[in-house]
XYZ file of C-alpha atoms in Angstrom:
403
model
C 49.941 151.521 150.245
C 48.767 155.127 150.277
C 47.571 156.715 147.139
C 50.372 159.156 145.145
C 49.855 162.546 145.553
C 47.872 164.621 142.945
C 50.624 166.182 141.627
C 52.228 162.652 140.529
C 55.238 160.683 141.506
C 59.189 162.292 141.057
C 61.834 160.962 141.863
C 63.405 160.224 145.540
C 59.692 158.896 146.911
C 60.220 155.212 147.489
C 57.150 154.710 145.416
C 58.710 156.225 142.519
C 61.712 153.665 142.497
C 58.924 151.074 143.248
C 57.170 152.044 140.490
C 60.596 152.086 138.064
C 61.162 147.976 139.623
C 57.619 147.267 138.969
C 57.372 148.468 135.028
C 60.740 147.237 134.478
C 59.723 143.672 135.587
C 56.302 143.945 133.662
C 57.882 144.471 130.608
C 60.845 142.296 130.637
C 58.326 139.305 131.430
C 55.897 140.214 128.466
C 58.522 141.105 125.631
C 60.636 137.677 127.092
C 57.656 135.542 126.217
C 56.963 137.299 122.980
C 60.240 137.169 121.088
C 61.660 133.849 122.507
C 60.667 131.949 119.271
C 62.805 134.235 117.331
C 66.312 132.440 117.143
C 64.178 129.194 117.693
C 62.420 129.755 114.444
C 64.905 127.599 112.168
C 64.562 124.854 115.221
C 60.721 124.976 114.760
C 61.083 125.162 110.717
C 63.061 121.998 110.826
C 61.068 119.757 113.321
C 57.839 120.603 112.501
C 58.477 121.152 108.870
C 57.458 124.659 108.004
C 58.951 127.483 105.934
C 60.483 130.614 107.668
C 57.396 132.240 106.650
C 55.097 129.997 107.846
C 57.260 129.613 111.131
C 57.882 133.298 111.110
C 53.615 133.617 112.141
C 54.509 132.310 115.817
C 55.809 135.994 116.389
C 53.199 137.415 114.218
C 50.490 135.488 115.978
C 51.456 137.085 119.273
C 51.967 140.137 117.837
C 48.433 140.037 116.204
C 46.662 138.873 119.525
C 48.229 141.946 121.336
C 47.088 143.838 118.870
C 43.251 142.812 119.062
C 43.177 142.861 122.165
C 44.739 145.989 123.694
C 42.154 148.613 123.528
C 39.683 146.343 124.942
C 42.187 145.395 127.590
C 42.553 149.208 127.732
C 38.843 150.581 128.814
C 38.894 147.265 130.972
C 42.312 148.411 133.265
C 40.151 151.950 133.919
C 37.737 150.005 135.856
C 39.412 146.919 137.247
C 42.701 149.371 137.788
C 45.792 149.457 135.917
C 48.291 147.433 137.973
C 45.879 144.610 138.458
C 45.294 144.447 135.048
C 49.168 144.604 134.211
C 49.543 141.090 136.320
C 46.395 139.028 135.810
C 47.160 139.509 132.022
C 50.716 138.500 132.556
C 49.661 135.472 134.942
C 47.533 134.550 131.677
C 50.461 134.979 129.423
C 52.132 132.544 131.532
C 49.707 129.397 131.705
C 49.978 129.998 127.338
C 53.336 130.220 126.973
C 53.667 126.776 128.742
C 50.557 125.093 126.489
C 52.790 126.686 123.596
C 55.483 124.995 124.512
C 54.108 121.862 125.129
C 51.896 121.720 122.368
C 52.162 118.477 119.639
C 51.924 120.320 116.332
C 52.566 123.829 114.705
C 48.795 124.583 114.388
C 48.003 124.067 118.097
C 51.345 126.111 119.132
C 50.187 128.455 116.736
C 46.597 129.185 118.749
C 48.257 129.241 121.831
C 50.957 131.728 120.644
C 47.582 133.855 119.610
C 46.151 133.534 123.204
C 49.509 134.220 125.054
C 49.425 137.810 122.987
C 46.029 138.891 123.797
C 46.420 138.157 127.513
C 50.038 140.145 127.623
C 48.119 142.757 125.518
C 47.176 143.961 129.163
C 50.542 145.357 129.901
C 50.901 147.806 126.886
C 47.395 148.211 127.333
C 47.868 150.152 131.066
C 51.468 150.303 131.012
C 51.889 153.890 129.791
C 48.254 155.348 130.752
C 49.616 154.318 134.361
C 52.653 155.978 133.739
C 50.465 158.750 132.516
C 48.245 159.088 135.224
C 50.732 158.296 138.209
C 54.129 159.959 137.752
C 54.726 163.910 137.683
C 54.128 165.389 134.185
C 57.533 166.392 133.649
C 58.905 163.463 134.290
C 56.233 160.793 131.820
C 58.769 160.756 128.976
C 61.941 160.160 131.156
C 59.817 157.008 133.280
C 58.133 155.635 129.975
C 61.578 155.424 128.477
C 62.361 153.721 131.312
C 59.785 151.005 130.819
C 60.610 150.752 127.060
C 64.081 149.804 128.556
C 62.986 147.270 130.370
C 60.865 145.812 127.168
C 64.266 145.850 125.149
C 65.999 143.784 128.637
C 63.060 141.429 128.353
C 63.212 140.885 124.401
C 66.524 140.732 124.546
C 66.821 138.501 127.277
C 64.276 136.048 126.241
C 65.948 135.963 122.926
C 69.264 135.027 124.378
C 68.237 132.698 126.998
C 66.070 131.104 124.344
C 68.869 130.492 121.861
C 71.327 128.900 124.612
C 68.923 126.788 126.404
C 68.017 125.353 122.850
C 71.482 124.583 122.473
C 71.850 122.404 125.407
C 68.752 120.784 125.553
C 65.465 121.837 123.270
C 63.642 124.464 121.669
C 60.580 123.300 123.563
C 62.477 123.406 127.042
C 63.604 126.533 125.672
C 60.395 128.151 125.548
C 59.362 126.404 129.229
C 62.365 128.278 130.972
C 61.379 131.903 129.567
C 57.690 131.039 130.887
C 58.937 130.089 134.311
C 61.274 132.945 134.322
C 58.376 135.632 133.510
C 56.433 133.814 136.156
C 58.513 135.192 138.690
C 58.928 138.504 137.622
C 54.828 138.494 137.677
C 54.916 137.521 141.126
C 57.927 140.676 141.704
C 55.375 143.230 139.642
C 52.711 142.019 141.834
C 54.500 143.178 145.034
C 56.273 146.479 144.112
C 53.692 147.966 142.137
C 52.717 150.933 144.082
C 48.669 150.510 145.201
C 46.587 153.123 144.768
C 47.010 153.575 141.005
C 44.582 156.035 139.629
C 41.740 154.639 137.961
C 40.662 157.541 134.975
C 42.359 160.316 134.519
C 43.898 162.820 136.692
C 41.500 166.378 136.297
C 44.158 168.040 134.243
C 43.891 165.075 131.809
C 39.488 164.761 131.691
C 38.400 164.623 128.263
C 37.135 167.967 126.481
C 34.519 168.365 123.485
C 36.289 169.780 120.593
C 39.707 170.185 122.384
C 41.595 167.935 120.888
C 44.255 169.898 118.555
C 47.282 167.234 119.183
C 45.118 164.833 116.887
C 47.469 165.128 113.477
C 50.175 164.302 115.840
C 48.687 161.985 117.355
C 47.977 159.640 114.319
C 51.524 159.969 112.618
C 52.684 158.840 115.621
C 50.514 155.839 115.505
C 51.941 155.224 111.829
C 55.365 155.839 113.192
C 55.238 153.217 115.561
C 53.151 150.669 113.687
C 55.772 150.966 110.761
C 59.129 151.163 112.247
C 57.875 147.939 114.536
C 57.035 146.475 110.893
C 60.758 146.914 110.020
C 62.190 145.685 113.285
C 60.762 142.617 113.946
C 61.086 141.781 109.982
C 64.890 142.125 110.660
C 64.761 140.116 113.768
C 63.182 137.427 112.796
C 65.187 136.684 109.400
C 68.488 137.155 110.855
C 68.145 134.006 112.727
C 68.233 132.344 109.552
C 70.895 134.145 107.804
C 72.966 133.079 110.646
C 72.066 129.675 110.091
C 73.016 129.717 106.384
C 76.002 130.167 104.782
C 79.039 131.544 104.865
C 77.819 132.083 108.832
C 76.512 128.691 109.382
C 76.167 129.491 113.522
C 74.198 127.709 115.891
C 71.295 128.548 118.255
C 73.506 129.268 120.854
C 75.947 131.456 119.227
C 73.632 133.416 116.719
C 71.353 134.181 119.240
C 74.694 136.212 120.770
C 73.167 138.599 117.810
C 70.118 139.598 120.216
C 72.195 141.596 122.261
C 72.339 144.100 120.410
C 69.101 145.261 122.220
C 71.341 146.788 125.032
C 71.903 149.443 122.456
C 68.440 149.982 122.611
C 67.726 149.578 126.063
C 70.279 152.853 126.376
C 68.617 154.686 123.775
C 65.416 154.115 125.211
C 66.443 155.287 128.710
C 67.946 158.755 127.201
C 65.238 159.220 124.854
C 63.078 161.805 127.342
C 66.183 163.799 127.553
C 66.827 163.987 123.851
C 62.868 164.649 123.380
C 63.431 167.692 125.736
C 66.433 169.364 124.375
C 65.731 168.678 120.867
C 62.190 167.874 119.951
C 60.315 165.079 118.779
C 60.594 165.695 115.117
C 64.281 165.939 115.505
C 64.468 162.552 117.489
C 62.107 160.200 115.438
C 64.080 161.112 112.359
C 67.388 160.949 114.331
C 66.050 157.123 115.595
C 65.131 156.667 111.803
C 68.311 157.604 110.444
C 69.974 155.104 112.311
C 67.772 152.530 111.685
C 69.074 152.877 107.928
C 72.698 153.423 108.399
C 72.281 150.181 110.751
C 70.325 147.948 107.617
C 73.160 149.025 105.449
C 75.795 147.867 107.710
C 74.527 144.903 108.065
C 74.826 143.453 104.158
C 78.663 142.665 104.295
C 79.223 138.823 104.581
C 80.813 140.414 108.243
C 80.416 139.172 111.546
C 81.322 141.543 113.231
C 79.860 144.188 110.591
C 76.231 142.479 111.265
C 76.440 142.706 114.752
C 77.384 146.432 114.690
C 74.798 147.273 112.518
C 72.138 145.390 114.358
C 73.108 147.054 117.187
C 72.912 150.553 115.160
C 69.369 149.728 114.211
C 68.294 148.748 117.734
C 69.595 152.146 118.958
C 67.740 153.588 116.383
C 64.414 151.965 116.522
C 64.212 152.099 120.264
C 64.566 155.939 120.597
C 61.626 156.353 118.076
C 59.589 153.951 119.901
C 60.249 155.589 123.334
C 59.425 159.232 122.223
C 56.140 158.325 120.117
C 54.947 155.506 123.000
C 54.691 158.534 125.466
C 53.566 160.789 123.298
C 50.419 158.866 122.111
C 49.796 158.649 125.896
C 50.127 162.310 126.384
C 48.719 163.800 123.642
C 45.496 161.470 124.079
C 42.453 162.766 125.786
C 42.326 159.467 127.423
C 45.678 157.938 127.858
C 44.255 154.775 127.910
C 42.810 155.511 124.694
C 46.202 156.851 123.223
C 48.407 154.519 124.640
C 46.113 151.353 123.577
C 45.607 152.716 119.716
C 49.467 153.156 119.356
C 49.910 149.622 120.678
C 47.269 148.070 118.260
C 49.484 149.998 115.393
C 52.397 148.865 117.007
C 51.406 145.275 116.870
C 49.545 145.199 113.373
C 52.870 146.491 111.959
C 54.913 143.768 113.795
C 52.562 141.241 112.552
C 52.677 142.278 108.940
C 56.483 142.978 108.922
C 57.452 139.718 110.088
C 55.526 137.891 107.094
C 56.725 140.533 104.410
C 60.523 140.330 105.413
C 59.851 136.888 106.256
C 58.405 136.452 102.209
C 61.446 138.947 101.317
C 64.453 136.599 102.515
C 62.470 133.483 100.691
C 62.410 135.676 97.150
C 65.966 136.768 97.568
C 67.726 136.239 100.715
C 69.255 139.092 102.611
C 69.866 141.385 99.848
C 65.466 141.882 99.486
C 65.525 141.827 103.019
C 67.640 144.879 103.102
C 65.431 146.542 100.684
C 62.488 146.057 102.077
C 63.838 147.084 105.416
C 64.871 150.333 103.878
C 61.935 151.236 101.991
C 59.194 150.655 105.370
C 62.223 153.209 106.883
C 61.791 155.688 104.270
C 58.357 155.359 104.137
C 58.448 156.100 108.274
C 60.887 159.101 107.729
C 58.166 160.602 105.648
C 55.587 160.522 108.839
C 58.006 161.597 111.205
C 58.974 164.693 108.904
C 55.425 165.970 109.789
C 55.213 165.981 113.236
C 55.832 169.045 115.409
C 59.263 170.267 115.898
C 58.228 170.432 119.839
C 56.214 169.030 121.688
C 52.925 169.337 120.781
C 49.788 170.863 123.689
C 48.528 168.186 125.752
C 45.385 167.243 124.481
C 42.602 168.224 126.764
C 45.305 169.895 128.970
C 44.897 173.014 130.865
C 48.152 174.927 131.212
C 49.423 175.090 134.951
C 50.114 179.098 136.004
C 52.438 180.388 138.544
């Protein structure tokens, strides 16, 4: 395939719409395999006889293994190149998820869990920085959106498919079919990802001494991701076992229905560019946030229909943060790489110490501490966001474009 032009990718060039295929499969074969556990957890808790804590660290130990390894994964994907990185890490991701699955007790599952994460690492890893580098400037918040949409399908999906193949057969077969299924989409990435992908940056991106003014920005929007992921995946994984208790008392199946809710997200995540543009990013992380709060509150009526609602509330929410501050660590980074990978590792180290402290939350009092805790990590997030420009900030290490 011939290289994209300089000036980036738009939209109506075939490789643009490859490129939107490509991403989209990426992520909805990494975020399937990471959040499939979730409804499974109270499976897992019962068979292998572990506490929703304890059971709640086969998130967390993905989680944690994208964490370590993404900026590693990140210099690596400027020299091997982006793409390949994306699907040799996802190939990896693969052959774990099926030792997971097939693993005899909780501590070996756990490892592999760990492994699966730091080989999928490599898709948030070059994800963005080949958004970044590839696609038009004015278009990197509208196709990174995009992506994120296609992380929500995948988390989403993987949760659902999870819960209903448990149903009818195991949580263990469960787990096999979401490994199978990201297989494919691999394979799919593989193909449509447009060749050619830039390896570095492009020359209005190269790294300048002492130019690097978006830096305050830069790290609240670390904080912002690390702690609103914290808050998500707290929520996520506990209401799989408020569904199982009473007055619910729902199955696999059915309370995995919960998950989607993500569609909400994968909307919000799509339009978050636009909102970016029109209203700022200040304005739309604390927007996202203030959602994410009115959604927690909904959700502590004894209320089917008032949990779903507000889960979907909160999904809307949280995805519109993480959409605007993913693209923004990218762009406001000398190296995109470098941005995109530190915002990931923040990401990840908040989704591996929320799901233990919500996790420790419900075991101390049930929903009602999980709802406070969920709050406070919002409030706590609101404060960050308040700080950040009310536009965007300058590109760091970008020269402004004339005529």
């Amino acid at each position: 395939m011939p290289a994209p032009p300089p000036a980036g990718l738009l939209p109506g060039d075939p490789q643009y719409r490859r490129a939107l295929l490509a991403l989209g499969a990426t992520g909805t074969a990494a975020f399937a395999m990471v959040y499939v556990v979730q409804p499974l957890l109270p499976l897992v808790s019962a068979e292998l006889d572990v506490g929703a804590t304890s059971a709640s660290l086969l998130v967390s130990a993905s989680t944690l293994g994208i964490a370590v390894a993404v900026l590693p994964l990140a210099r690596l994907s400027e020299r091997t190149g982006r793409g390949r990185t994306m699907v040799l890490g996802l190939a990896g991701a693969v052959v774990a998820g099926v030792a997971a699955a097939l693993a005899p007790t909780f501590a070996l599952m756990l490892l592999a869990r760990a492994v699966q994460g730091a080989a999928m690492a490599a898709v948030p890893a070059a994800a963005l920085a080949w958004v970044t580098e590839n696609v038009a400037p004015g278009w990197v918040t509208r196709v990174a959106g995009l992506y994120i949409a296609g992380t929500t399908v995948g988390g989403m999906g993987g949760r659902v498919v999870g819960g209903v193949v448990a149903d009818l057969t195991t949580w263990r077969t469960a787990m096999l079919v979401v490994a199978l299924a990201a297989a494919a989409l691999t394979a799919a990435a593989a193909v449509l990802l447009p060749r050619g992908s830039a390896v570095g940056v492009r020359p209005d991106q190269a790294p300048r001494e002492g130019d690097d003014g978006a830096r305050p920005a830069r790290v609240r929007v670390y904080l912002l991701g690390g702690l609103g992921m914290a808050m998500f995946v707290g929520v996520y994984n506990v209401i799989a076992y408020r569904t199982h208790a009473p007055p619910f008392l729902l199955g696999t199946g059915v309370g995995s229905m919960f998950y989607l809710t993500y569609l909400a997200g994968t909307a919000t995540s799509s339009l978050a560019g636009r909102l970016e543009r029109r209203f700022g990013l200040r304005t739309t992380a604390l927007t996202g946030l203030a959602a994410c709060a009115a959604g927690v509150v909904l959700t502590v009526p004894d209320s089917v229909v008032l949990v779903w609602v507000g889960l979907a509330v909160v999904a809307a929410g949280f995805f519109m943060v993480h959409a605007v501050a993913s693209a923004a660590s990218a762009r406001l980074s000398p190296r995109p790489s470098d941005g995109s990978g530190t915002y990931t590792l923040a990401y990840y180290a908040g989704s591996s110490v929320g799901g233990v402290l919500l996790g420790q939350a419900w075991e101390v009092g049930a929903w009602g501490a999980t709802v406070v805790a969920a709050v406070t990590i919002i409030a706590v997030a609101g404060a960050v966001a308040a700080g950040l420009p009310r536009r965007r900030p300058r590109q760091a290490g970008h020269v402004p474009q004339r005529g």
